[in-house]
Coordinates of C-alpha atoms in Angstrom, one line a residue:
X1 CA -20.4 -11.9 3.1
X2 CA -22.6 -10.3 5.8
X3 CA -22.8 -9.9 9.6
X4 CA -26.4 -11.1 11.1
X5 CA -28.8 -8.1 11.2
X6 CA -28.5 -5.7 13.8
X7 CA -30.9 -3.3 15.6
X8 CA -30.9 0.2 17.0
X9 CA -34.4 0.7 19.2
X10 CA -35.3 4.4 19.8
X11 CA -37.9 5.2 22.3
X12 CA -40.4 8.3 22.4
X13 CA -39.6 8.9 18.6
X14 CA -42.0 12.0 17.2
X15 CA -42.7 11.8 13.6
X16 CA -43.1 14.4 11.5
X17 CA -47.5 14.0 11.6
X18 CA -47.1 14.7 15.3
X19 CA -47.6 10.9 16.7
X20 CA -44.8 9.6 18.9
X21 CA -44.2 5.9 18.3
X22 CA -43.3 4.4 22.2
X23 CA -40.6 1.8 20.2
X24 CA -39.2 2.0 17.2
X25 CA -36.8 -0.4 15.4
X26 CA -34.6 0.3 13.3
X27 CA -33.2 -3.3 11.6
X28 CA -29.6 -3.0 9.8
X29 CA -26.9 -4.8 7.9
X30 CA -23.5 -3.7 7.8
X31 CA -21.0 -5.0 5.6
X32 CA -17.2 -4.8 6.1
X33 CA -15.7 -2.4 9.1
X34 CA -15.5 0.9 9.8
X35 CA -11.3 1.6 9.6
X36 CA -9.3 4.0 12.4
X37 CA -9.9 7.6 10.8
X38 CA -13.7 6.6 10.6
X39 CA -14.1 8.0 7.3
X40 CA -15.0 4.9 5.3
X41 CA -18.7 4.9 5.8
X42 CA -21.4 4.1 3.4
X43 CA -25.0 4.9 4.0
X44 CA -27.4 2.4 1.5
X45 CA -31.0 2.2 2.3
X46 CA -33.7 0.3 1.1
X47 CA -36.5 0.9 -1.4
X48 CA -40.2 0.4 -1.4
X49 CA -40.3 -2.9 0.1
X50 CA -37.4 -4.1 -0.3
X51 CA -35.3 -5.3 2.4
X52 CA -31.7 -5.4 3.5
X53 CA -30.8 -8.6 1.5
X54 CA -32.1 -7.1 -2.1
X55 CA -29.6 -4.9 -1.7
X56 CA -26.6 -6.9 -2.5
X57 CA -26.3 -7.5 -5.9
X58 CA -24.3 -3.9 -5.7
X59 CA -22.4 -4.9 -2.6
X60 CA -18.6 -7.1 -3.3
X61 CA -15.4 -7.5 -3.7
X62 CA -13.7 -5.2 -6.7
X63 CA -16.9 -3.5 -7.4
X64 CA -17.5 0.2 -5.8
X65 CA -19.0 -1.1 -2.7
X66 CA -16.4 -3.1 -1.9
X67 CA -16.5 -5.0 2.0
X68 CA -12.7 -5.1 2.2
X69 CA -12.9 -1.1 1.8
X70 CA -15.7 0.6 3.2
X71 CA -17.8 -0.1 6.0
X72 CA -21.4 -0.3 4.6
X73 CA -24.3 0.0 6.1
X74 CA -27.9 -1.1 5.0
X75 CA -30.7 0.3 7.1
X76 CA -33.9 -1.3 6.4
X77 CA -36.9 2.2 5.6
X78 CA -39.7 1.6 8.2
X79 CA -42.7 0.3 6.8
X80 CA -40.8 -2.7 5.0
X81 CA -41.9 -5.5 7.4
X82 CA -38.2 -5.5 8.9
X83 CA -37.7 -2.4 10.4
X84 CA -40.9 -1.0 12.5
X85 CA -43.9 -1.5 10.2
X86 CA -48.0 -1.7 10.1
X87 CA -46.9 -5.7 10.6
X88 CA -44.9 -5.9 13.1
X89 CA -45.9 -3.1 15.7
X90 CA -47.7 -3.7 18.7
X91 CA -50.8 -2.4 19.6
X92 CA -52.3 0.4 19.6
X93 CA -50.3 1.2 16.4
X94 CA -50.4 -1.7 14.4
X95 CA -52.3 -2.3 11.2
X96 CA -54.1 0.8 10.0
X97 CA -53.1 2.7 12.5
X98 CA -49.5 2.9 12.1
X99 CA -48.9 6.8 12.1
X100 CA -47.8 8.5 8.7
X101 CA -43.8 8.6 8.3
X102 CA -41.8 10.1 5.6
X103 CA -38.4 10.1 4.3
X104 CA -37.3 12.8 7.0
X105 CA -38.4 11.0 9.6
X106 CA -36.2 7.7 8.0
X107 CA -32.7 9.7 7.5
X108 CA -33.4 11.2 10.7
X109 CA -33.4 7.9 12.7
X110 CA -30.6 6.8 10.2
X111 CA -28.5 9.8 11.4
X112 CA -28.6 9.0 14.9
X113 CA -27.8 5.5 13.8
X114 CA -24.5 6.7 12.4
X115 CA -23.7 9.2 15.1
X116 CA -24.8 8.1 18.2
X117 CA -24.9 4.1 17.3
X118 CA -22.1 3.7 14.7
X119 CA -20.0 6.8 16.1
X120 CA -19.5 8.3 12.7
X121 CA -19.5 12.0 12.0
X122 CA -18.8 11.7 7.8
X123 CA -20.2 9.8 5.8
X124 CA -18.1 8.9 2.4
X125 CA -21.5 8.2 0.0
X126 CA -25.1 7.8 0.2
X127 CA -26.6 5.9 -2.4
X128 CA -29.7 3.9 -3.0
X129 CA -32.2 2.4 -5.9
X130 CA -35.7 4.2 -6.1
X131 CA -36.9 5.0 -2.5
X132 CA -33.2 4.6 -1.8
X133 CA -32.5 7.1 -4.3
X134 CA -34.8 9.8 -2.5
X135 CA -32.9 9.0 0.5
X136 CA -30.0 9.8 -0.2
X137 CA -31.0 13.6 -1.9
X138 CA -32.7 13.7 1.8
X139 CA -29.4 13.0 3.6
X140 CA -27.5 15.3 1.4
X141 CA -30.1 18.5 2.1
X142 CA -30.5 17.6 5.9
X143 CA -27.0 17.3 6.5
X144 CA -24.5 19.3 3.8
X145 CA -21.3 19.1 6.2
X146 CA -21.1 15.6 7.2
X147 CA -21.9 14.0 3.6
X148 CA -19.7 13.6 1.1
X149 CA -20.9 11.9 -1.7
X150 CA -24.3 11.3 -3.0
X151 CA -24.8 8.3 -6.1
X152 CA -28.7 8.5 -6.3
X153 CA -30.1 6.3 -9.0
X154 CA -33.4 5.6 -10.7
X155 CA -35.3 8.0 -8.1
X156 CA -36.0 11.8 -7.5
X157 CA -35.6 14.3 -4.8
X158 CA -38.9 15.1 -4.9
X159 CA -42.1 12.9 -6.1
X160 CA -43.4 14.8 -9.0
X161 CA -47.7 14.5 -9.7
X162 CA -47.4 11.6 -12.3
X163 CA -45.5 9.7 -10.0
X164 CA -47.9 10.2 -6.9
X165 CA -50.8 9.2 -10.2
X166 CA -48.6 6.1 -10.4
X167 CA -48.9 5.0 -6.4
X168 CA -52.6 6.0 -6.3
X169 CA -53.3 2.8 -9.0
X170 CA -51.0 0.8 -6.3
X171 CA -53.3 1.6 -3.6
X172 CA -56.2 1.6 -5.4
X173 CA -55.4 -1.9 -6.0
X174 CA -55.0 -3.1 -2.2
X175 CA -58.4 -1.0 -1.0
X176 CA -60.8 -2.2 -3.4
X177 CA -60.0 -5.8 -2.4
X178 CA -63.1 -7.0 -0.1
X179 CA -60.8 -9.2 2.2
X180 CA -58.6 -5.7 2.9
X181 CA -61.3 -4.7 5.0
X182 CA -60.2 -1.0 5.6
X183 CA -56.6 -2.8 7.1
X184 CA -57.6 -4.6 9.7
X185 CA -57.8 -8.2 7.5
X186 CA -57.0 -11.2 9.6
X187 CA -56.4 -13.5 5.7
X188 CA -54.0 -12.2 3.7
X189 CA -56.1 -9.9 0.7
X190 CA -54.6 -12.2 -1.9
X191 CA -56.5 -10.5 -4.8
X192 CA -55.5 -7.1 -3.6
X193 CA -51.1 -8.3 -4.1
X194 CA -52.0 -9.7 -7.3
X195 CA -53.6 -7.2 -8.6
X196 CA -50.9 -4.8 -7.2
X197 CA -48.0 -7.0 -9.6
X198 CA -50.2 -6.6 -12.6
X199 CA -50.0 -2.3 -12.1
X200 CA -46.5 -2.6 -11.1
X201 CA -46.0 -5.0 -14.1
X202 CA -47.2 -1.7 -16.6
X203 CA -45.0 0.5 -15.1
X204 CA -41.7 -1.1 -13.5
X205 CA -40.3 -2.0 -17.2
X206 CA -40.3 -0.2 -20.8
X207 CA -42.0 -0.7 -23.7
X208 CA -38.9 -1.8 -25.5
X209 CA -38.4 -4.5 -22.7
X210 CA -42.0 -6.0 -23.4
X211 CA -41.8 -5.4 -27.3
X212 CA -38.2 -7.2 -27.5
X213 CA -39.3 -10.1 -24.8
X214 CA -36.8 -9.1 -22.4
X215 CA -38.3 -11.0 -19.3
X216 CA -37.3 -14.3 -21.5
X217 CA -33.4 -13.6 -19.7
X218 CA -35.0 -13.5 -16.4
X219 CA -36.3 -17.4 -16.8
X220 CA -39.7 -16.7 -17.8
X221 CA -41.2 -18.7 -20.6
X222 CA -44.1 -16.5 -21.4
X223 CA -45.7 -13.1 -21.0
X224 CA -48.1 -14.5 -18.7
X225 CA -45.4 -16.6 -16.8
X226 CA -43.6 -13.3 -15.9
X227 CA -46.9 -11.6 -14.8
X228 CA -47.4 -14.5 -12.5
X229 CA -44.3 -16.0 -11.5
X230 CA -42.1 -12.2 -11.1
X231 CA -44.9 -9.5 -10.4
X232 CA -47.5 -11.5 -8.5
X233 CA -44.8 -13.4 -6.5
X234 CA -42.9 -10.7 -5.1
X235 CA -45.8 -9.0 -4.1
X236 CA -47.5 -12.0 -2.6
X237 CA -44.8 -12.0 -0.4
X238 CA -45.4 -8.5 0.9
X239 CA -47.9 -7.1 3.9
X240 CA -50.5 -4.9 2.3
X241 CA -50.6 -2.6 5.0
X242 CA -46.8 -2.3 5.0
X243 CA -47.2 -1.4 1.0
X244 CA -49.9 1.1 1.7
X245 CA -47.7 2.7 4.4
X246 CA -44.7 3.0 2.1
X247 CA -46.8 4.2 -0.5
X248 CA -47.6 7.2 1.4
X249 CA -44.2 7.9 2.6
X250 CA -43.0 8.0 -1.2
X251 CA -45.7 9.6 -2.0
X252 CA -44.8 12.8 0.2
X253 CA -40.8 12.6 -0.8
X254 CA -39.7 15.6 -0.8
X255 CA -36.3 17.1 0.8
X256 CA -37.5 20.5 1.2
X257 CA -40.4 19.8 3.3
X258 CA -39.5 20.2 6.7
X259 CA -38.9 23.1 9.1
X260 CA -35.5 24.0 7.5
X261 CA -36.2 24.8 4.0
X262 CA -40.5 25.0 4.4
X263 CA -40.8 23.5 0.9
X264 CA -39.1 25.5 -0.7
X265 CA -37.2 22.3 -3.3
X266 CA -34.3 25.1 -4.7
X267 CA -33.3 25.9 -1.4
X268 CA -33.3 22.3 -0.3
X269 CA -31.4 21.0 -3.4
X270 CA -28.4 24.3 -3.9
X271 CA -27.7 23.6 -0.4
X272 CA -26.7 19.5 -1.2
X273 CA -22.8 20.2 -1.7
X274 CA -22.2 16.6 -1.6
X275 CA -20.5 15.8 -5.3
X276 CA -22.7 14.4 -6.7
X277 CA -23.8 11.4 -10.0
X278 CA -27.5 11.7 -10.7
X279 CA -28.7 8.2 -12.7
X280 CA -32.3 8.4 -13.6
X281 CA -32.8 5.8 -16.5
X282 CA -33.2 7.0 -19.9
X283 CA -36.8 4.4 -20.2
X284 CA -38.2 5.0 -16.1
X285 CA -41.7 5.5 -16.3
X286 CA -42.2 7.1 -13.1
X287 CA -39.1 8.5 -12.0
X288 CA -38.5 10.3 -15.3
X289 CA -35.2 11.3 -16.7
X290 CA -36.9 14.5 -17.1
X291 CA -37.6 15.2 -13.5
X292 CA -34.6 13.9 -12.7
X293 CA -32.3 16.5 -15.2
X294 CA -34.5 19.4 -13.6
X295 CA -33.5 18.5 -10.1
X296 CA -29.7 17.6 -11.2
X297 CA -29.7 21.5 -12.7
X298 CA -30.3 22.7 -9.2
X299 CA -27.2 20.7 -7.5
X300 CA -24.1 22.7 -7.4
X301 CA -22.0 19.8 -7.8
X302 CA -23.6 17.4 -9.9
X303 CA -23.3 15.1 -12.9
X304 CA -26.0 13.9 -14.6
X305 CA -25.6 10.6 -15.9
X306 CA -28.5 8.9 -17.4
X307 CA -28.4 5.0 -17.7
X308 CA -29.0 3.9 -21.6
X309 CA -30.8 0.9 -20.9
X310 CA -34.6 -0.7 -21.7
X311 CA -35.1 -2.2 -18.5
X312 CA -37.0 0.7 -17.0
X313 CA -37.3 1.9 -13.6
X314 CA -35.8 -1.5 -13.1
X315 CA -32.6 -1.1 -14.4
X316 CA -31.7 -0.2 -10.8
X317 CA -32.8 -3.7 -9.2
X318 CA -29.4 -5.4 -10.1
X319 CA -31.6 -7.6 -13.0
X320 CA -29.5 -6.8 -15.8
X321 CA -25.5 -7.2 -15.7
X322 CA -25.2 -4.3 -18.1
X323 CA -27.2 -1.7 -15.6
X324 CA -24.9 -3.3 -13.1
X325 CA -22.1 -2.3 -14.4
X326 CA -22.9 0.9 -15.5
X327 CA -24.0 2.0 -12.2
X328 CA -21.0 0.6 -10.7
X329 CA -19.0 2.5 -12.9
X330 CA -20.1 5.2 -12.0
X331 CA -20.3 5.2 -8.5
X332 CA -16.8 3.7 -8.6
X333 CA -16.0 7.6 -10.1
X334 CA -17.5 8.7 -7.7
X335 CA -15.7 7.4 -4.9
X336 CA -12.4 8.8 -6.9
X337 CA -13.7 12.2 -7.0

């Protein structure tokens, strides 16, 4: 279904802390191609961790993200281990000392990868799980006139206190491990990605999910088995530096905090005319639907369209058909509008 991952390298690129990276590189998947009028363009990033490939579940023939229609394109968030990350950087920025970078500084090397890369000056949607979510309210308030849509789902505009409460248990997690060794560990901490599944595991689903043994439709035979086999496996696949460094971009989301709108989050958010569907899940712990109406009330063209489902904050990972389709659905009317 997809083309091998591409890469756009940007030299001299100053962040938003002040540090200029020498190299960065920004790793992406496209999926279909772009037609003549170049107005069939789809911007879906990644979430926290997550990588090009984890994005496909929403990605296909007949569904709203259809190949054989739009030209989509996957850019990977830096910090995931794909794109320019604590794990992959070259000295003297590697590790620990891989500067600060927040969602502006992402949309703003995706934006030159759609204009001066891609040579595309519209941009049909911008949607995106989580992280991917915040992403796309970033790329709506940074640039009103060139986006059109915006499908965020299971993520806010802005990371509200409990949230950033959430992410300090995550990190909490990785530093306490001996073997971290203030980032500069040669073994992997294992103890420290463990013990980051079994927060995550707390949060990611509902109640309902754990009460009604939901993770028994995901293969797992046991409680125990899903906190091993899901939460401790994903995570053990993951760089700990690389989590702590997109922990901190998530945890400074925020669309109104650069030199445009100087934090001010109504300003930032009336001036996203994109049309909009706002999905927060009816169960997200962290994310909350509450938030999440609260933001969609200060969108002049937005619907708010909560998912009805247990699954959580996951109900935006593409684990359960029905989420699937409902955020399909919806971004499918959407793309009418």
């Amino acid at each position: 279904m997809a083309r091998e991952p591409e890469k756009a390298v940007f030299d001299n690129v100053t962040l938003q802390c002040g540090q200029t990276l020498p190299r960065v590189e920004l790793v992406y998947q496209t999926y279909g191609k772009p037609n003549a009028a170049k107005d069939n363009l789809i911007v879906y990033p990644t979430w926290y961790s997550g990588r090009h490939q984890d994005n496909e579940w929403l990605i296909g023939p007949g569904m709203a993200l259809d190949p054989d229609r739009w030209f989509i394109v996957v850019p990977n968030m830096l910090g995931n281990g794909v794109s320019s990350s604590p794990s992959n950087t070259a000295e003297p920025f590697n590790q620990a000392a891989f500067p600060p970078v927040t969602v502006h500084d992402n949309v703003r090397l995706q934006h030159r990868l759609v204009t001066e890369v891609l040579g595309f000056d519209r941009v049909a949607l911008v949607t995106g799980w989580s992280m991917g979510a915040m992403q796309s309210f970033e790329w709506g308030a940074a640039h009103p006139d060139m986006v059109e849509r915006i499908g965020p789902f299971c993520g806010t505009a802005r990371v509200w206190p409990h949230n950033v409460v959430f992410l300090e248990a995550v990190k909490a997690a990785i530093r306490t491990d001996a073997a971290w060794q203030d980032g500069w560990y040669t073994d992997k901490p294992h103890r420290a990605l463990r013990a980051v599944g079994r927060v995550y595991a707390g949060w990611g689903m509902s109640q309902a999910f754990y009460r009604d043994e939901l993770w028994r439709e995901l293969g797992h035979a046991s409680l125990e088995d899903f906190l091993v086999g899901f939460w401790e496996g994903f995570f053990l696949q993951r760089d700990p530096n690389n989590l702590l460094a997109m922990a901190w971009t998530w945890q400074h989301g925020d669309p109104s905090a650069n030199d445009r709108y100087r934090g001010d989050l109504t300003a930032a958010l009336n001036a996203i005319t994109a049309r909009a569907v706002v999905m927060p899940c009816r169960t997200d712990l962290y994310f909350t639907p509450e938030d999440s109406e609260y933001e969609t009330g200060l969108l002049p063209n937005a619907e708010f369209r909560p998912i009805p489902s247990v699954w959580g904050h996951f109900a935006g990972s593409g684990a359960n058909p029905t989420d699937t389709e409902f955020i399909d659905t919806a971004l499918k009317d959407l793309l009418a509008s």
